[in-house]
Amino acid sequence: PSRTAPGRFCFLVLSREMAAASRLSAGFRRSTTRIAGFVAAAAASVAASRTLLRARSAGSEHRLGQATGFVVPGGATAAAPEPSNFRPLLASVAAGSSPASGGIGAAAAAHAAGAAKSLLTLASLSLVAAAIRLRGRVPRLARLTRRCSAPTSGAKAGLAGAKASSGASRRGATAVSAVATAAPTVVEDKVRAPANDQRQYRVLELANGMQVLLTSDATCDSAAAALTVRCGTFQDTDDRPGLAHFHEHMLFLGTEKYPKEDEYTRYLSEHGGDSNAFTMNEYTTYYFKVASPHLEGALDRFSQFFVGPTFDKGCVEREMKAVDSESTNYSTEDGWRLQQIMKATAAPDHPFFRFDVGNLGTLGADDPMGTRQKLIDWNKEHYQAGAMRLAVVGRQSLEDLEQLTVTQFGSVRDGSGPAFKYDTLPWPKEKLGRVVYCVPLKEARSISVCWALPSADKQLFAKPETYMAHLLGHEGMGSLHDVLNERGWVDQLSAGPSQSFSDGQLFAVSITLTPEGDENRENVMALLFEWVELVRQAGPRREVFEEIASLNEISFAHKEESPANDDFAVSAAMSLHKYPAAEVLRGPFALDEWKPEVVTEYLKALTPDNCLVFLTSSAFSEEVGQEDAKVKGWQNEEWYGAPFREEPIDADRLAKWKLAEGGESGLALPMPNPFIPTDFSLRGDPAASGLMVTKLPMEVTPPTLICKTPYLRVWQKTDNAFKTPRQYVLAHIHTPVYDKGPREVALIRLFCSVVYDDLNAYAYDASCAGLNYSLDFSDSFSMSCGGFSHKLPELLDVSLSRLREVAEDCEVAEGEGGAVSERGMELLSSLEVQRQLLIQDYKNLTREEPYAVGSYYLGQTMLRDSWHIEEYLSAIEEPVTLKDLARAAREGFKKTQVELFVHGNATVAEAKTMADRVVEGFSALGSEPLEEVSRRKITKLTAGTSTVFEYDLAAKNPAQENCCTQNIYQVGAVGVDAKRDAALSVICHVASTSCYQRLRTEEQLGYIVQAGVWAEGHVAGLNVIVQGKSLPPREVDQRIEAWLASYQKELEDMSAEDFENNVQALLSDRTQRMARMAQETNKHWGEINSRRYRFDRTARGVAALKALTKADCVALFRETLAEGAPERRKFSSRILGTSANGVRTEGEGVLANVEDIRAFQATVESWPRLPDVELPDVASP
């Protein structure tokens, strides 16, 4: 319900309608500032990934976006793709550092907008953190996350090989055996925590020098640990670029005590856990979660990474290929390509300049044993206990956790590791004062102006970059964003550290431009520097600092638990490296020191002649294609081939940028924030107990129906469990407009965008203060408002009234004789900007990852009567007038049914008042009751058949090497047969590990390999995705089928113990106590929004799982999934990259376009809709 996603530039969702929600969902569309205060919440509510956040909009478009994924058999979820950079982002911002682009410390939870905006990259494209090496960014299905390093583990590691390969590790372990059992030192027993935090904390230092944060939580169902080592890609050896990343991969591939390559991941999978790792510039983090009873076994296996790694000889060459495949994936992603250009601008003697992903060439594929010795030597030098910080979370007492930690980690080699020392600053004076022109693969336009500043580590409690980011990234009235927006030149704006290291940071103001803004690039630059000069001349303002500090303190004081303890552990382990032990939790929020002299020093550096400017535009591609391109300075970046050129900022440009417009521009510093909450009183019953306060998903009491009319249903629940002064208001407005055609749908989406744009300057302060709202049209209209409850009604009122005002203003904008009013010109400019941006997003479909394109067409096939992107393009490429917009709004809301849910810090009376406001808002648009709500139909594949869709992506995007094969096997409707639902959940859960081991590890078919639950609406099945360049999709499909046959035998031969372990892993995942109120909100809203109202779904699923037998799973497999099964329904989506070399699927009946898809749909049935659920009676007052 909250606007959790850090801009659309942090993640990529498997998209069907690649642009609709980017343009129309308020939660995703705007600046990264919108995540202020909700960064941590995103870990719980957003499972998305990679370059551009694309929500799945209606039709083939339905959103993957109840944030936590789809409700599927037995309560499992088919989640969106895994976040590519989110966890390292949490780690770095929590600790006050940056994972490449981002995040200053306060951004992790502070509601200061400028701080959160630092999450945007240099060109506002793609990744949040291109320097982060979060490995294996793959679609996460069945909620089983793959370790990011995604090491292969095909051949089983032999004991002899393991012993022979680990002499160095053994010697290190022997050297410290004497300290393994020595008593640790208590560093801090009084860690500062929020007042409502019931957990116990202790910071220890082991005898070997490792610092540890212990967290005892008697109520936690999932234990976790994270270990961060103070070394990263900057510590690569000169002759092995990428060694740190490769080393991270190799640690997963067997240890002395546990030589089997998959021992660690299999143990976690069978006990309700998963793991991951990522390598940053100067830090590397490993982490896991597991069901609480199994923490000891997981810690034992985890600790051996650092006690006795083997670097098995049989794995070295194979894992080099995995890293090389990973690098190939990055080569077609704009974020990584632009990151490499930025690296090329740094000082050559600084480690940031180097290529650090690694590939076969840099890692020494011609001398694998030499590289193995490098790994062993590098490990001995850098992986020492004093350079490590560990965080452990469990339900055990602090004393028991201490004993576990000493036992498992006391044998880690002692020593403190080398100190960071570099020969030069990353951007010395001679590297500044330059302009770099960059050409993206996608259609995109942006400006990033960067300044080299001292390291953020020097001012951890003053955070001057937070102060600057707050002002320079502001979007309120009179801000740079506001002034550019009035001119129609800006899409998004952010400010904050783009890069942050121990020896410096690169502070950036980044602007994503509209097409018109790109044409006026020099004017945008002049306004940007005028804005910077205005902030500089104002000097340090204590009232601004105190406002940001108060927002941070509010955020910390009312901080909710992390929804995933491994996320918490990741943040804490990194924070231990930065902050004093007592401040390990509060440090990232803390603004304790007002240092105006430091702010002044930083501000003085922000001059035009002291900056580095990155200009990114598709328009530059024409210049690159000219014969004299090299003469003009164009070159291709060494590693990923991105075209760029650079030149000094000439005197004429500098003079123009230094020339302020005076007062004519309208720029003005922000006023005090009126949305800062001051009332934190709770509406819940202080005497509540029992089920009223439970956080267990199978026990929580459902919301109450407090209003039921032909027009409106209102559900309400006052929070008694989480005791937080937050509230969420979610509305789904059913309308028949989607059935009227693509132009009507596009117009209503544009209307939502214009309204959102019109609200931006007003609502910006609200977002800084922890209030968030969204307006979205998929196949129906959705609206939400969430955050601290004190000022929420005010934001809701204005949002609703603005819908009516914009519609009315559009209707009267054009007067007699065609004259357009000033307000009309403002709206007309906004409309044209939104139209161009939506067109841009639609056209970028073919620049998305192959698996995203494949998923789009899979959705087009499965969800009937869906409009295609090309149809939307045709609809909005025609001129759109304000009257068109107003008419679409009136027609769109003419007939509606409203479903409303108010949850949290609100009474029944307050909920009814808000419901009245919602009704008044839509009634003002002429809304009347809709008699019947239509439901989308799901294609039912014919039993015993296999259908193929094949799309030649290489013809549209010659830069894309990778192919993708996505096979789905429909099983049936969810909620009809509880035993079948439970059996499918177990099959998909076990398949995840089995498929990865066979197709990724042993056969090396691609970097992205995943199996898990597929779900579309109320229908579910098995989903398998393979993306890579080793084989064309036709042959990959054969490999998938061969694996599926072997998996059937694996399932049939599974021991009773292993089967029970996997069932318990699913039970552990589904019965975990909720950590945040938003989790419960999403759980209930999933039932309300779908109109299923099965609030006991989790309890039903748990009961079915407990009664399940292996025979049930085998029977379902034989009936629906096995080759030749009578009820097998297969669909294969195949996307061809250049590596397919023209090899296509042969035979008749292969679908190739949307016309083929629609013709196919006409020959098959739809799945029967689920029966309507009888509503309960309205609760008595």
XYZ file of C-alpha atoms in Angstrom, residues 3-11 26-40 42 51 53 86 89 93 101-104 106-108 110-129 469 472-475 481 490-497 508-512 756 760 764 767-768 772:
82
model
C 5.052 3.837 -2.128
C 7.922 1.551 -1.420
C 9.837 1.249 -4.622
C 12.914 3.452 -5.006
C 11.915 4.964 -8.308
C 11.468 2.918 -11.374
C 15.227 2.764 -11.735
C 15.959 0.287 -8.986
C 14.095 -2.785 -10.014
C 2.338 6.808 -8.206
C 4.233 4.299 -6.172
C 6.691 3.651 -8.972
C 6.608 6.589 -11.310
C 8.256 9.455 -9.438
C 11.586 10.443 -8.033
C 13.493 8.273 -5.674
C 12.584 10.763 -3.001
C 9.240 9.044 -2.866
C 10.759 6.171 -0.994
C 11.845 8.360 1.879
C 10.932 6.532 5.015
C 9.854 3.433 3.132
C 13.143 1.958 1.983
C 13.059 -0.744 4.603
C 10.268 -2.234 0.372
C 17.084 -2.251 -14.461
C 10.835 -0.956 -12.425
C 18.098 -4.012 -2.741
C 21.456 -1.049 -0.773
C 22.656 3.071 3.400
C 25.110 5.057 -6.495
C 23.909 5.181 -3.472
C 22.332 5.885 -0.361
C 23.627 8.060 2.368
C 19.846 8.682 6.573
C 18.176 7.412 3.447
C 17.665 3.972 4.904
C 14.834 8.844 7.316
C 11.988 10.681 5.772
C 14.310 13.339 4.401
C 13.545 13.396 0.729
C 16.906 14.461 -0.485
C 18.594 11.652 1.389
C 16.441 9.018 -0.208
C 16.940 10.529 -3.616
C 20.582 9.622 -3.530
C 19.535 6.159 -4.627
C 19.333 7.251 -8.267
C 22.209 6.498 -10.596
C 24.328 8.874 -12.605
C 22.055 8.866 -15.648
C 18.862 7.798 -13.937
C 18.982 4.580 -15.891
C 18.948 1.002 -14.790
C 20.662 -0.130 -11.642
C 20.818 1.553 -8.326
C 24.268 0.268 -7.721
C 20.581 16.244 -0.881
C 19.010 20.174 -3.952
C 16.668 17.233 -4.450
C 13.575 18.981 -3.139
C 10.458 18.935 -5.325
C 12.098 20.133 -10.067
C 11.858 17.003 -16.276
C 10.664 13.491 -15.617
C 12.625 12.678 -12.471
C 15.191 14.395 -10.269
C 17.435 13.151 -7.508
C 20.337 14.363 -5.416
C 22.855 12.573 -3.242
C 26.020 10.475 -3.365
C 25.366 14.099 -7.911
C 22.277 15.982 -8.983
C 20.641 13.772 -11.604
C 17.769 14.766 -13.874
C 15.839 12.461 -16.181
C -0.225 12.815 -10.040
C 3.656 16.563 -6.950
C 6.294 16.226 -1.869
C 6.391 12.037 1.190
C 9.350 13.472 3.115
C 2.752 8.193 0.578
